[in-house]
mmCIF file of C-alpha atoms in Angstrom:
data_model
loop_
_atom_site.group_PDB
_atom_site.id
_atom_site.type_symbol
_atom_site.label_atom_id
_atom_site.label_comp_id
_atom_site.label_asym_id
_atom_site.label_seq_id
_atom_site.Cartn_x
_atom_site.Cartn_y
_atom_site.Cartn_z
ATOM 1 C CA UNK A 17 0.000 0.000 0.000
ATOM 2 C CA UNK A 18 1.317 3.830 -0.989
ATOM 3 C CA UNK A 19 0.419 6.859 0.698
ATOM 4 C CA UNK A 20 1.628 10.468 1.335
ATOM 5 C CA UNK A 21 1.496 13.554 3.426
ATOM 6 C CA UNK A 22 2.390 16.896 2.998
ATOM 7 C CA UNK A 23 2.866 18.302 5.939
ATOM 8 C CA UNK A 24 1.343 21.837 5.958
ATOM 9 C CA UNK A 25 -1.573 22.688 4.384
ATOM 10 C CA UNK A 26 -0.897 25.915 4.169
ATOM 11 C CA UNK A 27 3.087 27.831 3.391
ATOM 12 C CA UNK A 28 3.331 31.791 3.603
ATOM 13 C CA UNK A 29 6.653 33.233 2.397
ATOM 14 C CA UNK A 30 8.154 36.383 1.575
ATOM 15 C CA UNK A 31 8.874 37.241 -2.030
ATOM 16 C CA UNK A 32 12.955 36.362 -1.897
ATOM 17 C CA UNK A 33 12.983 33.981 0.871
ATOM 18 C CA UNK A 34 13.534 30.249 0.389
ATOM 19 C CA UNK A 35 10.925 27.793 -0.223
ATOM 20 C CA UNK A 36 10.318 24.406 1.660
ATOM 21 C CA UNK A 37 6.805 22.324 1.016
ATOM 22 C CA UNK A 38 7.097 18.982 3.004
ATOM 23 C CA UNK A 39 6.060 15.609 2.092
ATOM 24 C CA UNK A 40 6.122 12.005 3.132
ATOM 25 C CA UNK A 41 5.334 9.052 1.303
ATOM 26 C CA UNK A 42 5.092 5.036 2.305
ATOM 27 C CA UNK A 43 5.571 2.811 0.172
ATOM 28 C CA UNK A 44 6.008 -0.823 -0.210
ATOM 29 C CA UNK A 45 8.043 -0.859 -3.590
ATOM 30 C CA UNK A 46 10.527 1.905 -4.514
ATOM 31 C CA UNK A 47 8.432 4.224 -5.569
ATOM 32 C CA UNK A 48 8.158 7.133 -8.231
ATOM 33 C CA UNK A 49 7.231 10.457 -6.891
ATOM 34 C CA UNK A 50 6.204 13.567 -8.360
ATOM 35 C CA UNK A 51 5.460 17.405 -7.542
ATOM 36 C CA UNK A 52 2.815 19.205 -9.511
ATOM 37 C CA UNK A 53 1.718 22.884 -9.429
ATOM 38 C CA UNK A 54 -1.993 23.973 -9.640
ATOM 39 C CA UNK A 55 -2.203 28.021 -10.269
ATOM 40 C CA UNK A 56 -6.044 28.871 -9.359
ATOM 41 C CA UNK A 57 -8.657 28.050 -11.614
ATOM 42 C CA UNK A 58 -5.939 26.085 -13.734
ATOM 43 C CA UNK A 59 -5.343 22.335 -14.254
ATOM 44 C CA UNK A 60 -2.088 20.422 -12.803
ATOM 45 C CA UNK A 61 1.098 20.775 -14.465
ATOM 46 C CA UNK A 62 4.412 18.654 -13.553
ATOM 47 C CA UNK A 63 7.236 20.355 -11.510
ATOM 48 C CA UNK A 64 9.349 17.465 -11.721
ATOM 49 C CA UNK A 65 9.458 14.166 -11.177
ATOM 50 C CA UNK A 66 11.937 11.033 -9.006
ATOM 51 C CA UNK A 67 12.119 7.777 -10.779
ATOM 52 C CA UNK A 68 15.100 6.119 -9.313
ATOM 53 C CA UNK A 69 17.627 7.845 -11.005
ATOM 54 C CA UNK A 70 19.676 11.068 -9.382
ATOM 55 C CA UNK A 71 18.135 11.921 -5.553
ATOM 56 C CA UNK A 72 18.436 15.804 -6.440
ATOM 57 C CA UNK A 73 16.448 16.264 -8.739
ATOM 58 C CA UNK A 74 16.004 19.803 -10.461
ATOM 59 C CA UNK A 75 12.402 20.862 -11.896
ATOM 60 C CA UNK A 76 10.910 23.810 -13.555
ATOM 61 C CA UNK A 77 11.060 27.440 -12.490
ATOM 62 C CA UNK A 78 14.046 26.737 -9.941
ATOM 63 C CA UNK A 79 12.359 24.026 -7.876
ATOM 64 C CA UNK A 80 14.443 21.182 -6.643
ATOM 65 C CA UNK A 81 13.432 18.106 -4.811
ATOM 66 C CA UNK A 82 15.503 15.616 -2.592
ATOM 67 C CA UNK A 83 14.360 11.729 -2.648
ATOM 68 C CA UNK A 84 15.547 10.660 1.403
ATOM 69 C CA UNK A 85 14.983 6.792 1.265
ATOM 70 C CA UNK A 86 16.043 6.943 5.321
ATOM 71 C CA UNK A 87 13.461 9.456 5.682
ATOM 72 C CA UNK A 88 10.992 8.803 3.195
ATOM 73 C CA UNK A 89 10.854 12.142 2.269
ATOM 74 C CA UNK A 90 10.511 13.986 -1.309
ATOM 75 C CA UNK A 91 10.258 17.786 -0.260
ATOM 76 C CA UNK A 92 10.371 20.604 -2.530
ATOM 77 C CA UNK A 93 12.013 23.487 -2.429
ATOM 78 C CA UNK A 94 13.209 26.807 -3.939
ATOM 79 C CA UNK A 95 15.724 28.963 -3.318
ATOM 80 C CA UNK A 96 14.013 32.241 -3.707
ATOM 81 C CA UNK A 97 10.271 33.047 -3.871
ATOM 82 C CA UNK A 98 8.566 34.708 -6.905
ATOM 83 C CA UNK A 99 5.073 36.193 -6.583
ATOM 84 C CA UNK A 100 3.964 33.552 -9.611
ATOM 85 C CA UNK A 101 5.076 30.821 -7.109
ATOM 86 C CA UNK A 102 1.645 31.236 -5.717
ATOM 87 C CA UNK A 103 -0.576 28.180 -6.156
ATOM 88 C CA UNK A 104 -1.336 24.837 -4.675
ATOM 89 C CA UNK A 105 1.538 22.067 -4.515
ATOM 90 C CA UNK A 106 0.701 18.297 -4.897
ATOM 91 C CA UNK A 107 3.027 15.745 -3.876
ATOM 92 C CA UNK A 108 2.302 11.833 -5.939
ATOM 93 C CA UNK A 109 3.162 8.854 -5.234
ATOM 94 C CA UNK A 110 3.350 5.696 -7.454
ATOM 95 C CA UNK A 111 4.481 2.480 -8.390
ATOM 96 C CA UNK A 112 6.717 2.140 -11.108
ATOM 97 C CA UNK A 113 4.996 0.917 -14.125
ATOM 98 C CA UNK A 114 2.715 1.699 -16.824
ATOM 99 C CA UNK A 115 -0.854 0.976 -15.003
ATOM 100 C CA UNK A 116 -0.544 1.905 -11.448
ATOM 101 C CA UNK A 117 -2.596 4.645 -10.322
ATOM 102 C CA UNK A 118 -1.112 8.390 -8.775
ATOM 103 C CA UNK A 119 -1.960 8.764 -4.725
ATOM 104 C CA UNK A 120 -2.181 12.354 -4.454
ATOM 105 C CA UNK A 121 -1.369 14.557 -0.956
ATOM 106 C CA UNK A 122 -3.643 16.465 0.083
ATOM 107 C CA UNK A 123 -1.907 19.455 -0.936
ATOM 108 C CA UNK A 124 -0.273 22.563 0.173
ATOM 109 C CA UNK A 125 -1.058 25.759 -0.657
ATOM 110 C CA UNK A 126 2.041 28.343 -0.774
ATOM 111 C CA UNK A 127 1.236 32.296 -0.545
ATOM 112 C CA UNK A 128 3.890 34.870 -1.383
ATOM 113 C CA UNK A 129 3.656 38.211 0.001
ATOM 114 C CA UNK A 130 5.624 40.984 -1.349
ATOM 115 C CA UNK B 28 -1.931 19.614 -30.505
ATOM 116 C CA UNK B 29 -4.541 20.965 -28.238
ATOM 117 C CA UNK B 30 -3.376 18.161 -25.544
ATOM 118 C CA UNK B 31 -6.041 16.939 -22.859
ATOM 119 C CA UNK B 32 -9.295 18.720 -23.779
ATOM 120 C CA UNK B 33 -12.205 18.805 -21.208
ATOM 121 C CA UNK B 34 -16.021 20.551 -21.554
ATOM 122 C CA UNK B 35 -18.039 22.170 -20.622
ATOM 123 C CA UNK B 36 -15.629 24.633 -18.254
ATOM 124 C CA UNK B 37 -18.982 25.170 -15.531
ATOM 125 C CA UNK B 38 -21.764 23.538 -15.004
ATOM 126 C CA UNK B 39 -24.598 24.005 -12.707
ATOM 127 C CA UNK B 40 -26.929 20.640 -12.472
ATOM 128 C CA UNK B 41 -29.773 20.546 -10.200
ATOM 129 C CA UNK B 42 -30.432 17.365 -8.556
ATOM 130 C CA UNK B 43 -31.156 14.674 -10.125
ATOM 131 C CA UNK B 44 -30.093 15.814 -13.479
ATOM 132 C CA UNK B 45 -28.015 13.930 -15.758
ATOM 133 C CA UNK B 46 -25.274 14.551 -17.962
ATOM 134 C CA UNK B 47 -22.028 13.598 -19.530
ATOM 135 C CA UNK B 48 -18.557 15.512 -18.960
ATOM 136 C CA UNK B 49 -16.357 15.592 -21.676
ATOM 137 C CA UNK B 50 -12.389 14.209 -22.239
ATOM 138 C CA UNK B 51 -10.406 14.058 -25.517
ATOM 139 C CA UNK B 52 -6.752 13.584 -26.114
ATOM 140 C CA UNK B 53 -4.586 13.970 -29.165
ATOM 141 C CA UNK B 54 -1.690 12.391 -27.848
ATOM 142 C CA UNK B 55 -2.240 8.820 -28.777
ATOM 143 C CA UNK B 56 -2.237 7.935 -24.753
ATOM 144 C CA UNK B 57 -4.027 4.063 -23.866
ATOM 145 C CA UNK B 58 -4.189 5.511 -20.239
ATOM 146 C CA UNK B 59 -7.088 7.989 -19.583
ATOM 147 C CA UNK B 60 -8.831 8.612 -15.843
ATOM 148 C CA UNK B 61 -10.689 10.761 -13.782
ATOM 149 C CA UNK B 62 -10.094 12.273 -10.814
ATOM 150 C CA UNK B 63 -12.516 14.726 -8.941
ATOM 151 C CA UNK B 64 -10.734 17.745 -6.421
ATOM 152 C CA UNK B 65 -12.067 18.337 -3.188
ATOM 153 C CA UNK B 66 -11.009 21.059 -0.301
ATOM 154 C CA UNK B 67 -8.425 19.361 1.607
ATOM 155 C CA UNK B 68 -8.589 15.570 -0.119
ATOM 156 C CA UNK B 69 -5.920 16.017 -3.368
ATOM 157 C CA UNK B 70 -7.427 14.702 -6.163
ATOM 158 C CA UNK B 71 -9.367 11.304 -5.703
ATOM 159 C CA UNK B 72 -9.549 8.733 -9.017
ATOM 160 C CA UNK B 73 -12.860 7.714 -9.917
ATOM 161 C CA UNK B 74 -12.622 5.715 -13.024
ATOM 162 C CA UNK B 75 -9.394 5.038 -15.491
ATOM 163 C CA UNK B 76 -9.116 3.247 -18.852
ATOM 164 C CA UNK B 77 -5.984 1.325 -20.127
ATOM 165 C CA UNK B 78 -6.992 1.244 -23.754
ATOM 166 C CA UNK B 79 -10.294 1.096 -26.006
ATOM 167 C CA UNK B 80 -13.103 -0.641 -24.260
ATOM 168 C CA UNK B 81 -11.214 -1.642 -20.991
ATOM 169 C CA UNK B 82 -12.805 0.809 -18.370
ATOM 170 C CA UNK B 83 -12.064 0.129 -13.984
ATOM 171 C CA UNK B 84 -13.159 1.607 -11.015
ATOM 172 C CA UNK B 85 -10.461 3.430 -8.893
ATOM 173 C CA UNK B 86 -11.129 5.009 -5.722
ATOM 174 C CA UNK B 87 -14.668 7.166 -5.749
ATOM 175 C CA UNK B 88 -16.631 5.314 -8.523
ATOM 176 C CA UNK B 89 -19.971 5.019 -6.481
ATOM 177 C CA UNK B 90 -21.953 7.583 -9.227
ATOM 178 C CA UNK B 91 -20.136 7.812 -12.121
ATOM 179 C CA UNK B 92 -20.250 5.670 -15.008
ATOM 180 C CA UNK B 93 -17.447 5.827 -17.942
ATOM 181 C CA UNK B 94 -16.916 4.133 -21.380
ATOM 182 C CA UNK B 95 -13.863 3.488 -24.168
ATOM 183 C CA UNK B 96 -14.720 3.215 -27.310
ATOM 184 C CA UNK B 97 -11.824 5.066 -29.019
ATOM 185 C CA UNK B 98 -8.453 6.155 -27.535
ATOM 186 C CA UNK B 99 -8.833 9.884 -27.981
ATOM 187 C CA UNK B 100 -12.635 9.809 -25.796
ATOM 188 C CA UNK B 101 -13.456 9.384 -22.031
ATOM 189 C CA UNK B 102 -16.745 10.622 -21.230
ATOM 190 C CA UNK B 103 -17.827 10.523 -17.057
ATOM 191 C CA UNK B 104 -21.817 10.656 -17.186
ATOM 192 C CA UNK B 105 -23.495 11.215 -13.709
ATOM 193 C CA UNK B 106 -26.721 9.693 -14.073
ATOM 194 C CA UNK B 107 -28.493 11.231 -11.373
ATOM 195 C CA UNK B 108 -26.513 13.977 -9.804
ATOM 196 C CA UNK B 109 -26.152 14.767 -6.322
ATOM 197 C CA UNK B 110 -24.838 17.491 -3.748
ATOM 198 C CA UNK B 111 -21.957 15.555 -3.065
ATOM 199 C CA UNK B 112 -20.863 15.390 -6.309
ATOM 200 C CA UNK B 113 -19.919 19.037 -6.583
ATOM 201 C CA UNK B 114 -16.777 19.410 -7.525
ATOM 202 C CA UNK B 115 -13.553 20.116 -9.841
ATOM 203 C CA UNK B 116 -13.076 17.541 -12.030
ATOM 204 C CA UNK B 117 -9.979 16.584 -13.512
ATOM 205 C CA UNK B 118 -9.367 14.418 -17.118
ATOM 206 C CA UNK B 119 -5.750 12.899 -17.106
ATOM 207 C CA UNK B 120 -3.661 10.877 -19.930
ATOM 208 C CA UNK B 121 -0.439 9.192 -20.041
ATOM 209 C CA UNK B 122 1.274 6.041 -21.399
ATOM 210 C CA UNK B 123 1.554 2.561 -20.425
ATOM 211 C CA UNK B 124 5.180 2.798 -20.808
ATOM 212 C CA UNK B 125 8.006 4.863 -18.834
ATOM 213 C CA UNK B 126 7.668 7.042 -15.320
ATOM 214 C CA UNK B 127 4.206 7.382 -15.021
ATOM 215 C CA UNK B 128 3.934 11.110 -15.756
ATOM 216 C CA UNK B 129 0.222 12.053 -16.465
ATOM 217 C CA UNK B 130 -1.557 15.213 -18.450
ATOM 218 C CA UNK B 131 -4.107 17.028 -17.036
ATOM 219 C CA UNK B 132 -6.905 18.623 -18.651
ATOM 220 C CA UNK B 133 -7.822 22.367 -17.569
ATOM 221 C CA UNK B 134 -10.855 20.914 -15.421
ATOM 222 C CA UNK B 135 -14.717 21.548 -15.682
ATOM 223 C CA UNK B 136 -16.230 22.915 -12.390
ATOM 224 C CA UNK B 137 -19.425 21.378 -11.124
ATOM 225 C CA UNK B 138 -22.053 22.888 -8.707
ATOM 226 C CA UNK B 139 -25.024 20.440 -7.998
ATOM 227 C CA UNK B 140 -27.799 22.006 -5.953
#
């Protein structure tokens, strides 16, 4: 069985202060794990993604993600805050393979405040 | 290529009501689902499809009925709607093959009352 949780529902951040969204995962198998980005009233898009290849692993618009197997960890982060940063952030968790299904978190939504 | 298409956008159903939200894909993908977005609950699946005419249930599927008949259509019909059926609902695609990444459509948002 797979599961994950991000750890705060809700991030506030200053506009050039670093970024850190938390999640967890279990997993029975080594698992794939993804960020997406939701910007209001749009649909998901893919940050970037873990498949068992490099731990750091660099995404879109400066986000970055470490893979922890010790931990079981897979947060995201950013350096430095943009106002577009704003949206909701959605940790996934799979099995490697072309039919198994995406467990979603239940999300964390990141303000940025000038 | 438009990518993952969904209509309508809104929809207000009262309940009761019936009717059929759209998915197409021009990607050639066997994989197409649907997931429905609540407050605080991610996205939940409801039904997926690994090719023409091979539909399953996934998590929330209590509602919802879905068919395959070609690879580039997914159609979720509610048959009789319900309150608890409002919500954002999400078409996704992706291949059978390599790391699972999946393509969302923009999402049509559904008020039952």
């Amino acid at each position: 069985a797979q599961s994950v949780t991000q750890l705060d529902s809700h991030v506030s951040v200053s506009e050039g202060t670093p970024v850190l969204l938390r999640c967890n995962y279990s997993s029975s198998y080594s698992p794939s794990l993804f960020w997406y980005v939701q910007h209001p009233n749009k649909g998901l898009q893919l940050l970037l993604k873990y498949t068992s290849a490099a731990t750091l692993v660099k995404g879109i618009n400066g986000f970055e993600a470490e893979f922890k197997k010790s931990e079981t960890s897979f947060h995201l982060t950013k350096p430095s805050a943009h106002m577009s940063d704003a949206a909701e952030y959605f940790c996934v968790v799979t099995k490697p393979g072309g039919y198994n299904k995406l467990i979603f978190g239940a999300g964390t939504r990141l303000a940025v405040h000038p | 290529n438009a990518g993952v298409t969904q209509t309508p956008k809104f929809q207000v159903l009262k309940t009761g009501q019936s009717m059929t939200l759209q998915c197409a894909q021009d990607m050639n993908h066997e994989y197409m689902s649907w997931y429905r977005q609540d407050p605080g609950m991610g996205l939940r699946l409801i039904h997926y499809s690994v090719g023409a005419g091979i539909t399953d249930q996934g998590e929330v599927p209590n509602g919802y009925n879905v068919s395959r008949s070609t690879t580039e259509d997914f159609p979720l019909r509610l048959l009789s709607a319900a309150p608890s059926q409002t919500s954002v609902y999400f078409c996704a695609t992706k291949q059978t093959s390599g790391n699972n990444e999946q393509f969302f459509g923009p999402g049509t948002r559904l008020t039952v009352l």
